[in-house]
PDB file of C-alpha atoms in Angstrom:
ATOM      1  CA  MET A   1       0.000   0.000   0.000  1.00  0.00           C
ATOM      2  CA  LYS A   2       1.345   3.408  -0.930  1.00  0.00           C
ATOM      3  CA  PRO A   3       1.782   5.890   1.909  1.00  0.00           C
ATOM      4  CA  TYR A   4      -0.722   8.707   1.885  1.00  0.00           C
ATOM      5  CA  LYS A   5       0.815  12.102   1.107  1.00  0.00           C
ATOM      6  CA  ARG A   6      -0.809  15.175   2.522  1.00  0.00           C
ATOM      7  CA  CYS A   7      -1.427  17.357  -0.506  1.00  0.00           C
ATOM      8  CA  PHE A   8      -2.611  20.487   1.270  1.00  0.00           C
ATOM      9  CA  GLU A   9      -2.641  22.106   4.691  1.00  0.00           C
ATOM     10  CA  GLN A  10      -5.877  22.608   6.563  1.00  0.00           C
ATOM     11  CA  GLN A  11      -6.929  24.062   9.845  1.00  0.00           C
ATOM     12  CA  PRO A  12      -7.922  21.547  12.514  1.00  0.00           C
ATOM     13  CA  ILE A  13     -11.635  20.891  12.772  1.00  0.00           C
ATOM     14  CA  LYS A  14     -13.225  22.048  15.986  1.00  0.00           C
ATOM     15  CA  LEU A  15     -16.027  19.769  17.046  1.00  0.00           C
ATOM     16  CA  SER A  16     -18.469  21.203  19.514  1.00  0.00           C
ATOM     17  CA  GLU A  17     -18.675  19.461  22.853  1.00  0.00           C
ATOM     18  CA  SER A  18     -22.409  18.937  22.403  1.00  0.00           C
ATOM     19  CA  LEU A  19     -21.737  16.985  19.226  1.00  0.00           C
ATOM     20  CA  LEU A  20     -19.361  14.647  20.999  1.00  0.00           C
ATOM     21  CA  SER A  21     -21.591  14.013  23.999  1.00  0.00           C
ATOM     22  CA  ALA A  22     -25.107  14.003  22.643  1.00  0.00           C
ATOM     23  CA  VAL A  23     -27.806  13.542  25.240  1.00  0.00           C
ATOM     24  CA  ALA A  24     -31.500  13.312  24.456  1.00  0.00           C
ATOM     25  CA  GLU A  25     -33.586  15.657  26.558  1.00  0.00           C
ATOM     26  CA  PHE A  26     -37.364  15.615  26.560  1.00  0.00           C
ATOM     27  CA  ASP A  27     -40.000  17.857  28.116  1.00  0.00           C
ATOM     28  CA  THR A  28     -41.560  14.905  29.902  1.00  0.00           C
ATOM     29  CA  HIS A  29     -40.080  12.055  31.916  1.00  0.00           C
ATOM     30  CA  THR A  30     -41.468   9.515  29.471  1.00  0.00           C
ATOM     31  CA  PRO A  31     -41.241  10.634  25.828  1.00  0.00           C
ATOM     32  CA  SER A  32     -43.683   9.282  23.284  1.00  0.00           C
ATOM     33  CA  ASP A  33     -42.558   6.810  20.651  1.00  0.00           C
ATOM     34  CA  GLU A  34     -42.918   9.602  18.102  1.00  0.00           C
ATOM     35  CA  GLN A  35     -40.547  11.842  20.101  1.00  0.00           C
ATOM     36  CA  VAL A  36     -38.025   9.010  20.378  1.00  0.00           C
ATOM     37  CA  ILE A  37     -38.129   8.309  16.647  1.00  0.00           C
ATOM     38  CA  ARG A  38     -37.880  11.980  15.698  1.00  0.00           C
ATOM     39  CA  THR A  39     -34.871  12.327  18.027  1.00  0.00           C
ATOM     40  CA  ILE A  40     -33.205   9.333  16.381  1.00  0.00           C
ATOM     41  CA  ILE A  41     -33.858  10.798  12.918  1.00  0.00           C
ATOM     42  CA  SER A  42     -32.374  14.115  14.017  1.00  0.00           C
ATOM     43  CA  ALA A  43     -29.265  12.412  15.399  1.00  0.00           C
ATOM     44  CA  GLU A  44     -28.807  10.375  12.221  1.00  0.00           C
ATOM     45  CA  GLN A  45     -29.185  13.518  10.096  1.00  0.00           C
ATOM     46  CA  GLY A  46     -26.553  15.205  12.263  1.00  0.00           C
ATOM     47  CA  ALA A  47     -24.183  12.292  11.676  1.00  0.00           C
ATOM     48  CA  ILE A  48     -24.815  12.453   7.922  1.00  0.00           C
ATOM     49  CA  ASN A  49     -24.041  16.173   7.884  1.00  0.00           C
ATOM     50  CA  LEU A  50     -20.857  15.655   9.906  1.00  0.00           C
ATOM     51  CA  TYR A  51     -19.589  12.844   7.653  1.00  0.00           C
ATOM     52  CA  GLN A  52     -20.300  14.897   4.544  1.00  0.00           C
ATOM     53  CA  GLN A  53     -18.353  17.826   5.999  1.00  0.00           C
ATOM     54  CA  LEU A  54     -15.438  15.592   6.977  1.00  0.00           C
ATOM     55  CA  LEU A  55     -15.403  14.058   3.511  1.00  0.00           C
ATOM     56  CA  ASN A  56     -14.246  17.449   2.220  1.00  0.00           C
ATOM     57  CA  TYR A  57     -11.095  17.252   4.355  1.00  0.00           C
ATOM     58  CA  THR A  58      -9.568  14.112   2.892  1.00  0.00           C
ATOM     59  CA  ARG A  59      -8.341  12.977  -0.479  1.00  0.00           C
ATOM     60  CA  ASN A  60      -7.382   9.515   0.766  1.00  0.00           C
ATOM     61  CA  PRO A  61      -9.431   7.215  -1.491  1.00  0.00           C
ATOM     62  CA  ILE A  62      -9.825   4.476   1.118  1.00  0.00           C
ATOM     63  CA  LEU A  63     -10.975   6.861   3.827  1.00  0.00           C
ATOM     64  CA  ARG A  64     -13.316   8.596   1.375  1.00  0.00           C
ATOM     65  CA  LYS A  65     -14.867   5.274   0.388  1.00  0.00           C
ATOM     66  CA  VAL A  66     -15.398   4.289   4.027  1.00  0.00           C
ATOM     67  CA  ILE A  67     -16.941   7.668   4.910  1.00  0.00           C
ATOM     68  CA  ILE A  68     -19.269   7.452   1.904  1.00  0.00           C
ATOM     69  CA  ASP A  69     -20.288   3.920   2.916  1.00  0.00           C
ATOM     70  CA  ILE A  70     -20.985   4.959   6.516  1.00  0.00           C
ATOM     71  CA  THR A  71     -22.995   7.950   5.277  1.00  0.00           C
ATOM     72  CA  LYS A  72     -25.152   5.613   3.167  1.00  0.00           C
ATOM     73  CA  GLU A  73     -25.740   3.442   6.240  1.00  0.00           C
ATOM     74  CA  GLU A  74     -26.858   6.487   8.227  1.00  0.00           C
ATOM     75  CA  LYS A  75     -29.287   7.388   5.434  1.00  0.00           C
ATOM     76  CA  ILE A  76     -30.691   3.860   5.646  1.00  0.00           C
ATOM     77  CA  HIS A  77     -31.190   4.357   9.380  1.00  0.00           C
ATOM     78  CA  VAL A  78     -33.148   7.549   8.670  1.00  0.00           C
ATOM     79  CA  ALA A  79     -35.325   5.708   6.153  1.00  0.00           C
ATOM     80  CA  GLU A  80     -35.953   2.889   8.637  1.00  0.00           C
ATOM     81  CA  MET A  81     -37.065   5.302  11.334  1.00  0.00           C
ATOM     82  CA  GLU A  82     -39.239   7.255   8.893  1.00  0.00           C
ATOM     83  CA  ARG A  83     -40.891   3.994   7.851  1.00  0.00           C
ATOM     84  CA  VAL A  84     -41.652   3.040  11.454  1.00  0.00           C
ATOM     85  CA  LEU A  85     -42.921   6.539  12.150  1.00  0.00           C
ATOM     86  CA  LYS A  86     -45.230   6.692   9.146  1.00  0.00           C
ATOM     87  CA  GLN A  87     -46.361   3.063   9.149  1.00  0.00           C
ATOM     88  CA  TYR A  88     -46.731   2.239  12.833  1.00  0.00           C
ATOM     89  CA  ILE A  89     -46.693   5.418  14.952  1.00  0.00           C
ATOM     90  CA  ILE A  90     -48.486   8.268  13.186  1.00  0.00           C
ATOM     91  CA  THR A  91     -52.243   7.898  13.410  1.00  0.00           C
ATOM     92  CA  ASP A  92     -54.667   8.629  10.587  1.00  0.00           C
ATOM     93  CA  GLU A  93     -55.911  11.704  12.447  1.00  0.00           C
ATOM     94  CA  ASP A  94     -52.462  13.279  12.051  1.00  0.00           C
ATOM     95  CA  ASN A  95     -52.953  13.326   8.249  1.00  0.00           C
ATOM     96  CA  GLU A  96     -49.222  12.626   7.868  1.00  0.00           C
ATOM     97  CA  TYR A  97     -49.759  10.376   4.850  1.00  0.00           C
ATOM     98  CA  GLU A  98     -51.917  12.968   3.080  1.00  0.00           C
ATOM     99  CA  ILE A  99     -49.388  15.725   3.778  1.00  0.00           C
ATOM    100  CA  THR A 100     -46.513  13.571   2.511  1.00  0.00           C
ATOM    101  CA  GLN A 101     -48.463  12.587  -0.599  1.00  0.00           C
ATOM    102  CA  GLU A 102     -49.317  16.240  -1.268  1.00  0.00           C
ATOM    103  CA  GLY A 103     -45.598  17.070  -1.151  1.00  0.00           C
ATOM    104  CA  TYR A 104     -44.811  14.244  -3.572  1.00  0.00           C
ATOM    105  CA  ASP A 105     -47.551  15.438  -5.930  1.00  0.00           C
ATOM    106  CA  GLU A 106     -46.205  18.997  -5.897  1.00  0.00           C
ATOM    107  CA  VAL A 107     -42.724  17.783  -6.818  1.00  0.00           C
ATOM    108  CA  ASP A 108     -44.158  15.693  -9.653  1.00  0.00           C
ATOM    109  CA  GLU A 109     -46.055  18.722 -10.996  1.00  0.00           C
ATOM    110  CA  LEU A 110     -42.915  20.888 -10.905  1.00  0.00           C
ATOM    111  CA  ALA A 111     -40.877  18.163 -12.592  1.00  0.00           C
ATOM    112  CA  ASP A 112     -43.510  17.790 -15.317  1.00  0.00           C
ATOM    113  CA  GLU A 113     -43.211  21.514 -16.062  1.00  0.00           C
ATOM    114  CA  ILE A 114     -39.480  21.106 -16.648  1.00  0.00           C
ATOM    115  CA  LEU A 115     -39.491  17.768 -18.417  1.00  0.00           C
TER     116      LEU A 115
END
């Protein structure tokens, strides 16, 4: 394996302490399943954003490939939690499905205008 040569100088990344020691805090002692899932989704999105930022700091092809793979896994986690939320947690009275479908329809209409 060839040694990796640093091709440019960069400033060190400063990670906030809150990022490194994430703690879920809820308004009530016992959060609802929906609150738990939405917190998980938020944490996964934060991880995705962090990995995408860190990807910009390396040119090492092996490290880049690993970071991209981990990012894809985090996106799968988001999709899993969204599926549980929409399929098993959100009730019909929340109209979540209708709202989501309306958003999809709007995108399709905009795309049709362009295509």
